[in-house]
Amino acid sequence: MLRITVFPDERALAKQEAGRVAAALAAKPDLVLGLPTGRTPVRLYHELGLLGAHGQVDFSRATTFNLDEFLGIPWSHPGSYRAFMEQHLFSRVNIAAERIHFLDGAALDPDAECRRYDAAVESAGGIDLQLVGIGTNGHIGFNEPARELAGRTHRVTLKASTRRSNAALFGGELASVPSEALSMGMATILHARQIVLLATGKSKARCIERLVKGPLTTKLPASFLQLHRDVELVLDQAAAEFL
Ligand code: PGA
């Protein structure tokens, strides 16, 4: 069963989820966290930064793995997800740089980079708590709707809609958004011990309805979350409109 929690607004949701992450770290200081980028987690990261500034969350022994990264740009590129994470979270909490794991979009051999990443997740003991967002087309990570979904970390061609929703990171220039990315696969995500999906706003409401009420389908990659024993959907009222 998917558990569902609905908050009155994004702010309440972000505060609550920051508290969840802080509590998980207090209970297990060497927690392995899977992290998303996107507009949805920005407030959550802001709240974690505030907790960090007040010494109320301790990332010093935590390990993190981000879900995905654009292919063809280095971490130093301002549009990279690595740069996004640095700005919104990593620079604001006491995380140890050597325990931040990221796919390298500038890797010379992207397939080898994907294998390296899966091996790194394994050798960290797997992901304890995986936070994910959901695309308006039902993607998780960059696992886009398709006839088949990849199990493991892999190279993806991005859908036009996904490139459009990322244009803001590239000065609003759609043509500058990379056409490919590297992403954790569905199995990598589903092997996490606990998964929390965050969704806010009306644009996510139909996907959330299909995820909760619909069948498993590769046309809605997030529908595979139904297979996991410990998944919680954390929504604001707008995203929960059709439940
Ligand atoms: P968003 O992206 O948080 O910017 O809506 C979520 C996603 O595409 O996974």
mmCIF file of C-alpha atoms in Angstrom, residues 143-152 154 185-186 217-224:
data_model
loop_
_atom_site.group_PDB
_atom_site.id
_atom_site.type_symbol
_atom_site.label_atom_id
_atom_site.label_comp_id
_atom_site.label_asym_id
_atom_site.label_seq_id
_atom_site.Cartn_x
_atom_site.Cartn_y
_atom_site.Cartn_z
ATOM 1 C CA ASN A 143 13.347 7.366 -16.224
ATOM 2 C CA GLU A 144 11.082 8.696 -18.931
ATOM 3 C CA PRO A 145 7.870 6.999 -20.144
ATOM 4 C CA ALA A 146 8.861 4.391 -22.747
ATOM 5 C CA ARG A 147 8.071 0.847 -23.919
ATOM 6 C CA GLU A 148 10.796 -0.480 -21.640
ATOM 7 C CA LEU A 149 12.427 0.935 -18.541
ATOM 8 C CA ALA A 150 16.066 0.426 -17.608
ATOM 9 C CA GLY A 151 16.774 -1.301 -14.321
ATOM 10 C CA ARG A 152 20.188 0.099 -13.642
ATOM 11 C CA HIS A 154 21.936 4.333 -17.632
ATOM 12 C CA GLY A 185 17.427 3.121 -13.123
ATOM 13 C CA MET A 186 14.135 1.865 -11.781
ATOM 14 C CA THR A 217 2.812 0.792 -16.730
ATOM 15 C CA THR A 218 6.049 1.867 -18.335
ATOM 16 C CA LYS A 219 4.020 4.828 -19.636
ATOM 17 C CA LEU A 220 4.077 6.107 -16.052
ATOM 18 C CA PRO A 221 7.432 5.036 -14.596
ATOM 19 C CA ALA A 222 6.395 6.229 -11.127
ATOM 20 C CA SER A 223 3.611 3.593 -11.137
ATOM 21 C CA PHE A 224 6.315 1.004 -10.295
#
